[in-house]
C-alpha positions as a Markdown table, in Angstrom:
| # | Residue | x | y | z |
|---|---|---|---|---|
| 1 | Met | -4.6 | 33.4 | -33.1 |
| 2 | Ser | -4.5 | 29.8 | -32.0 |
| 3 | Gln | -1.8 | 27.5 | -33.4 |
| 4 | Pro | -3.0 | 24.4 | -35.4 |
| 5 | Ile | -2.7 | 21.1 | -33.7 |
| 6 | Asn | 0.0 | 19.0 | -35.0 |
| 7 | Ser | -1.1 | 15.4 | -35.1 |
| 8 | Ala | 2.5 | 14.1 | -35.1 |
| 9 | Asp | 3.2 | 16.0 | -31.8 |
| 10 | Val | 0.0 | 14.6 | -30.3 |
| 11 | His | 1.0 | 11.1 | -31.4 |
| 12 | Lys | 4.5 | 11.6 | -30.0 |
| 13 | Ala | 3.1 | 12.8 | -26.6 |
| 14 | Met | 0.8 | 9.8 | -26.4 |
| 15 | Leu | 3.7 | 7.4 | -27.1 |
| 16 | Glu | 5.8 | 9.1 | -24.4 |
| 17 | Gln | 2.9 | 8.9 | -21.9 |
| 18 | Gln | 2.5 | 5.2 | -22.7 |
| 19 | Lys | 6.2 | 4.5 | -22.3 |
| 20 | Ser | 6.1 | 6.3 | -18.9 |
| 21 | Gln | 3.2 | 4.2 | -17.8 |
| 22 | Asp | 5.0 | 1.0 | -19.0 |
| 23 | Arg | 8.1 | 1.9 | -17.1 |
| 24 | Arg | 6.2 | 2.5 | -13.9 |
| 25 | Lys | 4.4 | -0.8 | -14.3 |
| 26 | Met | 7.7 | -2.6 | -14.9 |
| 27 | Leu | 9.2 | -1.0 | -11.8 |
| 28 | Leu | 6.1 | -2.0 | -9.7 |
| 29 | Asn | 6.1 | -5.5 | -11.0 |
| 30 | Gly | 9.8 | -5.9 | -10.4 |
| 31 | Ala | 9.5 | -4.6 | -6.8 |
| 32 | Leu | 6.6 | -7.0 | -6.1 |
| 33 | Leu | 8.5 | -9.9 | -7.6 |
| 34 | Leu | 11.5 | -9.2 | -5.3 |
| 35 | Leu | 9.1 | -9.0 | -2.4 |
| 36 | Leu | 7.5 | -12.3 | -3.2 |
| 37 | Leu | 10.9 | -14.0 | -3.6 |
| 38 | Ala | 12.1 | -12.8 | -0.2 |
| 39 | Ala | 8.8 | -13.2 | 1.6 |
| 40 | Pro | 9.2 | -16.9 | 2.8 |
| 41 | Phe | 12.4 | -15.9 | 4.7 |
| 42 | Ala | 10.3 | -13.6 | 6.8 |
| 43 | Leu | 6.8 | -15.2 | 6.9 |
| 44 | Tyr | 5.5 | -18.7 | 7.2 |
| 45 | Pro | 5.6 | -20.2 | 3.6 |
| 46 | Val | 2.3 | -22.2 | 4.0 |
| 47 | Phe | 0.5 | -19.0 | 4.9 |
| 48 | Leu | 2.0 | -17.2 | 1.9 |
| 49 | Met | 1.0 | -20.1 | -0.4 |
| 50 | Lys | -2.6 | -19.8 | 0.9 |
| 51 | Ile | -2.5 | -16.2 | -0.2 |
| 52 | Leu | -1.1 | -17.1 | -3.6 |
| 53 | Cys | -3.7 | -19.8 | -4.2 |
| 54 | Phe | -6.5 | -17.4 | -3.4 |
| 55 | Ala | -4.9 | -14.6 | -5.3 |
| 56 | Leu | -4.9 | -16.9 | -8.4 |
| 57 | Phe | -8.6 | -17.7 | -7.7 |
| 58 | Ala | -9.4 | -14.0 | -7.5 |
| 59 | Val | -7.4 | -13.1 | -10.7 |
| 60 | Ala | -9.3 | -15.8 | -12.6 |
| 61 | Phe | -12.6 | -14.6 | -11.3 |
| 62 | Asn | -11.7 | -11.0 | -12.1 |
| 63 | Leu | -11.1 | -12.0 | -15.8 |
| 64 | Leu | -14.8 | -13.0 | -16.0 |
| 65 | Phe | -16.4 | -10.4 | -13.8 |
| 66 | Gly | -14.0 | -7.4 | -13.8 |
| 67 | Phe | -13.2 | -7.4 | -17.6 |
| 68 | Thr | -16.2 | -9.2 | -19.1 |
| 69 | Gly | -19.0 | -8.1 | -16.8 |
| 70 | Leu | -20.3 | -11.6 | -16.0 |
| 71 | Leu | -21.0 | -12.1 | -12.3 |
| 72 | Ser | -20.7 | -15.8 | -11.5 |
| 73 | Phe | -21.8 | -17.2 | -8.1 |
| 74 | Gly | -20.6 | -20.6 | -9.0 |
| 75 | His | -16.8 | -20.4 | -9.2 |
| 76 | Ala | -16.4 | -22.5 | -6.1 |
| 77 | Ala | -17.4 | -25.5 | -8.2 |
| 78 | Phe | -14.3 | -25.1 | -10.3 |
| 79 | Leu | -12.0 | -24.6 | -7.3 |
| 80 | Ala | -13.4 | -27.8 | -5.7 |
| 81 | Ser | -13.3 | -29.8 | -8.9 |
| 82 | Gly | -9.6 | -29.1 | -9.4 |
| 83 | Ala | -8.9 | -29.8 | -5.7 |
| 84 | Tyr | -10.9 | -33.1 | -5.6 |
| 85 | Thr | -9.6 | -34.4 | -8.9 |
| 86 | Thr | -5.9 | -33.7 | -8.0 |
| 87 | Gly | -6.4 | -35.0 | -4.5 |
| 88 | Tyr | -8.0 | -38.2 | -5.5 |
| 89 | Leu | -5.5 | -39.0 | -8.3 |
| 90 | Leu | -2.5 | -38.3 | -6.2 |
| 91 | Ser | -3.9 | -40.3 | -3.3 |
| 92 | Asn | -4.8 | -43.4 | -5.3 |
| 93 | Tyr | -2.2 | -43.6 | -8.1 |
| 94 | Ser | 1.3 | -43.6 | -6.6 |
| 95 | Gly | 2.9 | -43.6 | -10.0 |
| 96 | Leu | 1.3 | -40.3 | -11.0 |
| 97 | Thr | 3.5 | -37.3 | -10.7 |
| 98 | Thr | 2.4 | -34.2 | -8.9 |
| 99 | Glu | 2.4 | -32.0 | -12.0 |
| 100 | Met | 0.3 | -34.5 | -13.9 |
| 101 | Gly | -2.2 | -34.5 | -11.0 |
| 102 | Ile | -2.4 | -30.7 | -11.1 |
| 103 | Ile | -2.9 | -30.7 | -14.8 |
| 104 | Ala | -5.7 | -33.3 | -14.6 |
| 105 | Gly | -7.5 | -31.2 | -12.0 |
| 106 | Thr | -7.1 | -28.1 | -14.2 |
| 107 | Leu | -8.5 | -30.0 | -17.2 |
| 108 | Val | -11.5 | -31.3 | -15.3 |
| 109 | Ala | -12.4 | -27.8 | -14.0 |
| 110 | Thr | -12.0 | -26.4 | -17.6 |
| 111 | Ala | -14.4 | -29.0 | -19.0 |
| 112 | Leu | -16.9 | -28.3 | -16.2 |
| 113 | Gly | -16.5 | -24.6 | -17.0 |
| 114 | Leu | -17.5 | -25.2 | -20.6 |
| 115 | Val | -20.6 | -27.0 | -19.4 |
| 116 | Phe | -21.5 | -24.1 | -17.1 |
| 117 | Ala | -20.9 | -21.6 | -19.9 |
| 118 | Leu | -23.0 | -23.4 | -22.5 |
| 119 | Leu | -25.9 | -23.6 | -20.0 |
| 120 | Ser | -25.7 | -20.1 | -18.6 |
| 121 | Ile | -24.1 | -17.8 | -21.1 |
| 122 | Arg | -27.4 | -16.7 | -22.8 |
| 123 | Arg | -28.6 | -15.3 | -19.5 |
| 124 | Gln | -27.6 | -11.8 | -18.3 |
| 125 | Gly | -27.4 | -10.0 | -15.0 |
| 126 | Ile | -28.9 | -11.6 | -12.0 |
| 127 | Tyr | -30.3 | -14.4 | -14.0 |
| 128 | Phe | -26.8 | -15.4 | -15.1 |
| 129 | Ala | -25.6 | -15.3 | -11.5 |
| 130 | Met | -28.5 | -17.4 | -10.3 |
| 131 | Val | -28.0 | -20.1 | -13.0 |
| 132 | Thr | -24.3 | -20.4 | -12.1 |
| 133 | Leu | -25.2 | -20.6 | -8.4 |
| 134 | Ala | -27.8 | -23.4 | -9.1 |
| 135 | Leu | -25.3 | -25.3 | -11.1 |
| 136 | Ala | -22.6 | -24.9 | -8.5 |
| 137 | Gln | -25.0 | -26.3 | -5.8 |
| 138 | Leu | -25.6 | -29.3 | -8.0 |
| 139 | Val | -21.8 | -29.9 | -8.0 |
| 140 | Tyr | -21.7 | -29.3 | -4.2 |
| 141 | Phe | -24.3 | -32.0 | -3.6 |
| 142 | Phe | -22.5 | -34.4 | -6.0 |
| 143 | Phe | -19.3 | -34.0 | -3.9 |
| 144 | Val | -21.3 | -34.6 | -0.7 |
| 145 | Gln | -22.8 | -37.8 | -2.0 |
| 146 | Ser | -19.8 | -39.2 | -3.8 |
| 147 | Glu | -17.6 | -41.8 | -2.2 |
| 148 | Phe | -14.4 | -40.8 | -3.9 |
| 149 | Thr | -14.5 | -37.3 | -2.2 |
| 150 | Gly | -14.8 | -38.7 | 1.3 |
| 151 | Gly | -18.2 | -37.0 | 1.7 |
| 152 | Glu | -18.2 | -34.5 | 4.6 |
| 153 | Asp | -14.8 | -35.7 | 5.8 |
| 154 | Gly | -13.1 | -34.7 | 2.5 |
| 155 | Leu | -9.7 | -36.0 | 1.3 |
| 156 | His | -6.9 | -36.0 | 3.8 |
| 157 | Gly | -3.2 | -36.7 | 3.5 |
| 158 | Ile | -2.8 | -35.9 | -0.1 |
| 159 | Pro | 0.9 | -36.5 | -1.0 |
| 160 | Arg | 2.9 | -33.7 | -2.4 |
| 161 | Gly | 5.3 | -35.9 | -4.1 |
| 162 | Glu | 8.2 | -34.7 | -6.3 |
| 163 | Leu | 8.1 | -32.1 | -9.1 |
| 164 | Phe | 9.4 | -33.7 | -12.3 |
| 165 | Gly | 10.6 | -36.6 | -10.1 |
| 166 | Val | 13.5 | -34.4 | -8.8 |
| 167 | Ile | 12.3 | -31.5 | -6.6 |
| 168 | Asp | 10.9 | -32.7 | -3.2 |
| 169 | Leu | 7.7 | -30.7 | -2.7 |
| 170 | Ser | 7.3 | -31.9 | 1.0 |
| 171 | Asp | 9.8 | -29.1 | 1.6 |
| 172 | Asn | 7.8 | -25.9 | 2.2 |
| 173 | Met | 10.4 | -23.7 | 0.5 |
| 174 | Asn | 10.4 | -25.8 | -2.6 |
| 175 | Met | 6.6 | -25.9 | -2.6 |
| 176 | Tyr | 6.4 | -22.2 | -2.2 |
| 177 | Tyr | 8.6 | -21.3 | -5.2 |
| 178 | Phe | 6.7 | -23.8 | -7.3 |
| 179 | Val | 3.3 | -22.2 | -6.4 |
| 180 | Leu | 4.9 | -18.7 | -6.9 |
| 181 | Thr | 6.1 | -19.7 | -10.4 |
| 182 | Val | 2.7 | -21.0 | -11.4 |
| 183 | Phe | 1.0 | -17.9 | -10.0 |
| 184 | Ile | 3.3 | -15.5 | -11.9 |
| 185 | Ala | 2.8 | -17.4 | -15.1 |
| 186 | Cys | -1.0 | -17.3 | -14.8 |
| 187 | Tyr | -0.9 | -13.6 | -13.8 |
| 188 | Leu | 1.2 | -12.8 | -16.9 |
| 189 | Leu | -1.2 | -14.8 | -19.0 |
| 190 | Val | -4.2 | -12.9 | -17.7 |
| 191 | Gln | -2.3 | -9.6 | -18.3 |
| 192 | Arg | -1.6 | -10.7 | -21.9 |
| 193 | Ile | -5.2 | -11.7 | -22.4 |
| 194 | Val | -6.5 | -8.4 | -21.1 |
| 195 | Ser | -4.1 | -6.3 | -23.2 |
| 196 | Ser | -4.7 | -8.3 | -26.4 |
| 197 | Pro | -7.4 | -7.5 | -29.1 |
| 198 | Tyr | -9.5 | -10.3 | -27.5 |
| 199 | Gly | -9.3 | -8.6 | -24.2 |
| 200 | Gln | -10.4 | -5.3 | -25.8 |
| 201 | Val | -13.4 | -7.0 | -27.1 |
| 202 | Leu | -14.2 | -8.4 | -23.7 |
| 203 | Lys | -14.1 | -4.9 | -22.3 |
| 204 | Ala | -16.3 | -3.7 | -25.1 |
| 205 | Ile | -18.8 | -6.4 | -24.2 |
| 206 | Lys | -18.8 | -5.3 | -20.6 |
| 207 | Gln | -19.3 | -1.7 | -21.4 |
| 208 | Asn | -21.9 | -2.0 | -24.1 |
| 209 | Glu | -22.9 | -5.5 | -25.3 |
| 210 | Pro | -25.5 | -4.4 | -27.9 |
| 211 | Arg | -22.9 | -2.1 | -29.6 |
| 212 | Ala | -20.4 | -5.0 | -29.7 |
| 213 | Val | -23.1 | -7.1 | -31.3 |
| 214 | Ser | -23.8 | -4.4 | -33.9 |
| 215 | Leu | -20.1 | -4.3 | -34.7 |
| 216 | Gly | -20.3 | -7.9 | -35.8 |
| 217 | Tyr | -18.7 | -9.7 | -32.8 |
| 218 | Asn | -20.1 | -13.1 | -31.8 |
| 219 | Val | -20.3 | -12.1 | -28.1 |
| 220 | Asp | -21.5 | -15.5 | -26.9 |
| 221 | Arg | -18.4 | -17.1 | -28.3 |
| 222 | Tyr | -16.2 | -14.5 | -26.6 |
| 223 | Lys | -18.0 | -14.9 | -23.3 |
| 224 | Ile | -17.8 | -18.7 | -23.4 |
| 225 | Leu | -14.1 | -18.6 | -24.0 |
| 226 | Ala | -13.6 | -16.1 | -21.1 |
| 227 | Phe | -15.7 | -18.3 | -18.8 |
| 228 | Val | -13.7 | -21.4 | -19.8 |
| 229 | Ile | -10.3 | -19.7 | -19.2 |
| 230 | Ser | -11.5 | -18.4 | -15.9 |
| 231 | Ala | -12.8 | -21.8 | -14.8 |
| 232 | Gly | -9.5 | -23.5 | -15.8 |
| 233 | Leu | -7.4 | -21.0 | -13.9 |
| 234 | Thr | -9.7 | -21.4 | -10.9 |
| 235 | Gly | -9.3 | -25.2 | -11.1 |
| 236 | Leu | -5.6 | -24.8 | -11.2 |
| 237 | Ala | -5.8 | -22.7 | -8.0 |
| 238 | Gly | -7.9 | -25.5 | -6.4 |
| 239 | Ser | -5.4 | -28.1 | -7.5 |
| 240 | Leu | -2.5 | -26.2 | -6.0 |
| 241 | Lys | -4.4 | -25.6 | -2.8 |
| 242 | Ser | -5.1 | -29.3 | -2.3 |
| 243 | Val | -1.4 | -30.1 | -2.7 |
| 244 | Val | -0.2 | -27.3 | -0.5 |
| 245 | Phe | -2.6 | -28.2 | 2.4 |
| 246 | Gln | -2.8 | -31.9 | 1.5 |
| 247 | Leu | -6.5 | -31.6 | 1.9 |
| 248 | Ala | -9.6 | -31.2 | -0.3 |
| 249 | Ser | -12.8 | -30.4 | 1.6 |
| 250 | Leu | -16.4 | -29.3 | 1.0 |
| 251 | Asn | -15.5 | -25.8 | 2.1 |
| 252 | Asp | -14.0 | -25.4 | -1.4 |
| 253 | Ala | -17.3 | -26.2 | -3.1 |
| 254 | His | -19.6 | -24.2 | -0.7 |
| 255 | Trp | -21.4 | -21.2 | -2.0 |
| 256 | His | -19.7 | -19.2 | 0.7 |
| 257 | Met | -16.4 | -19.6 | -1.2 |
| 258 | Ser | -18.0 | -18.1 | -4.3 |
| 259 | Gly | -19.0 | -15.1 | -2.2 |
| 260 | Glu | -15.6 | -14.8 | -0.7 |
| 261 | Val | -13.8 | -14.5 | -4.1 |
| 262 | Ile | -16.3 | -11.7 | -5.0 |
| 263 | Leu | -15.3 | -9.9 | -1.8 |
| 264 | Met | -11.6 | -10.3 | -2.6 |
| 265 | Thr | -12.1 | -8.9 | -6.0 |
| 266 | Leu | -14.2 | -5.9 | -5.0 |
| 267 | Val | -12.0 | -5.0 | -2.0 |
| 268 | Gly | -8.9 | -5.1 | -4.2 |
| 269 | Gly | -10.3 | -3.3 | -7.2 |
| 270 | Leu | -12.7 | -4.7 | -9.8 |
| 271 | Gly | -11.3 | -4.6 | -13.3 |
| 272 | Thr | -7.7 | -4.0 | -12.3 |
| 273 | Leu | -4.9 | -6.6 | -12.7 |
| 274 | Leu | -3.3 | -6.1 | -9.3 |
| 275 | Gly | -6.6 | -5.6 | -7.4 |
| 276 | Pro | -7.5 | -9.2 | -6.9 |
| 277 | Val | -4.0 | -10.0 | -5.6 |
| 278 | Ile | -4.2 | -7.1 | -3.0 |
| 279 | Gly | -7.8 | -8.0 | -2.1 |
| 280 | Ser | -7.1 | -11.7 | -1.5 |
| 281 | Thr | -4.1 | -10.8 | 0.6 |
| 282 | Phe | -6.2 | -8.4 | 2.7 |
| 283 | Val | -9.1 | -10.8 | 3.2 |
| 284 | Val | -6.9 | -13.8 | 4.0 |
| 285 | Asn | -5.0 | -11.7 | 6.6 |
| 286 | Val | -8.2 | -10.3 | 8.1 |
| 287 | Glu | -9.6 | -13.9 | 8.4 |
| 288 | Tyr | -6.4 | -15.1 | 10.0 |
| 289 | Gln | -6.0 | -12.3 | 12.5 |
| 290 | Leu | -9.6 | -12.4 | 13.6 |
| 291 | Ser | -9.6 | -16.2 | 14.0 |
| 292 | Gln | -6.7 | -15.9 | 16.4 |
| 293 | Gly | -8.4 | -13.5 | 18.8 |
| 294 | Pro | -11.6 | -13.0 | 20.7 |
| 295 | Leu | -13.5 | -12.1 | 17.5 |
| 296 | Arg | -13.2 | -15.5 | 16.0 |
| 297 | Asp | -16.9 | -16.0 | 16.0 |
| 298 | Trp | -17.5 | -12.7 | 14.3 |
| 299 | Val | -15.3 | -13.3 | 11.2 |
| 300 | Asp | -18.3 | -13.6 | 8.7 |
| 301 | Pro | -20.2 | -10.5 | 10.0 |
| 302 | Ile | -17.0 | -8.4 | 9.9 |
| 303 | Leu | -16.2 | -9.5 | 6.4 |
| 304 | Gly | -19.9 | -8.7 | 5.5 |
| 305 | Gly | -19.4 | -5.3 | 6.9 |
| 306 | Ile | -16.3 | -4.8 | 4.9 |
| 307 | Phe | -18.2 | -5.8 | 1.8 |
| 308 | Val | -21.0 | -3.4 | 2.4 |
| 309 | Leu | -18.5 | -0.6 | 3.2 |
| 310 | Thr | -16.6 | -1.3 | 0.0 |
| 311 | Val | -19.8 | -1.2 | -2.2 |
| 312 | Leu | -21.1 | 2.0 | -0.6 |
| 313 | Ala | -18.0 | 4.1 | -0.1 |
| 314 | Phe | -15.0 | 2.6 | -2.0 |
| 315 | Arg | -16.5 | 1.0 | -5.1 |
| 316 | Ser | -13.2 | 1.2 | -6.9 |
| 317 | Gly | -11.4 | -0.9 | -4.3 |
| 318 | Ile | -8.0 | -0.4 | -2.9 |
| 319 | Val | -6.1 | -0.4 | -6.2 |
| 320 | Gly | -8.8 | 1.5 | -8.0 |
| 321 | Glu | -8.8 | 4.3 | -5.3 |
| 322 | Ile | -5.0 | 4.6 | -5.5 |
| 323 | Gln | -5.2 | 4.8 | -9.3 |
| 324 | Lys | -7.8 | 7.6 | -9.1 |
| 325 | Phe | -5.8 | 9.5 | -6.5 |
| 326 | Met | -2.6 | 9.3 | -8.7 |
| 327 | Arg | -4.5 | 10.4 | -11.8 |
| 328 | Lys | -6.0 | 13.3 | -10.0 |
| 329 | Asn | -2.8 | 14.5 | -8.2 |
| 330 | Leu | 0.1 | 13.2 | -10.3 |
| 331 | Gly | -1.4 | 13.4 | -13.8 |
């Protein structure tokens, strides 16, 4: 005769499992933090900052696509808006501090994200993607024609300045740890958003939007807020990138950049927190290694092949496949 299931024992087992998962997550995050802190002593800091900027870009995009289910082909517009705003202000107003220039770039990208969201959020699927692409192309042509952006030449020699008037950001080590601090803060913010009740609603909208509507949620409001947050964090990534490289160019606004962040997210693992970080690291390294060798003219076709292979054979991405393996073999 089977024993009755004790709900208290089930609840206790679930709590123990959750605690075990939290411990593993803390250990992993701690190990990654130590690795990032030590990385500039072994690798070129500017290259590491490039990875961090694109990682923040991918994390922001993943909040919209991976957790809300909204595929935007226009996120390059926010990256470029942050970069150009910060670059222009720091280049033309010597009394403006670096942190204020970055904040200004982030705010401009956030406001632009709100405009994009209001114009596109009622569309779904491929129609949503095409509307965001069209809007991003309008922004691209605006940057091409505007004098303050430098047109096709872009903005060069953007000063790094000093952080809070004290820390000299022209020193690559100082700049690296500033970028790392901002990245960690944004990563933890996205982690908190995803695990919050608001984040659970976003996941419900992605899985079954009609059911979320039937439960009484104003899904358009939730999606608009997710879009705006994602745009703001993308603008922050662009602002940091312009300060790191002292450059803002049309490459940041091109539709190719929107496709690249999709590739980073899919390769790393869509809908996972760490996936975009791993994916951006992988893609930036592949681009760098290929550009240094005889295959420099084949970078885009090779990345396209990686994209196709990921979609066809590894749809969960690097982190997703590892998680599936661990659940299957380790429980």
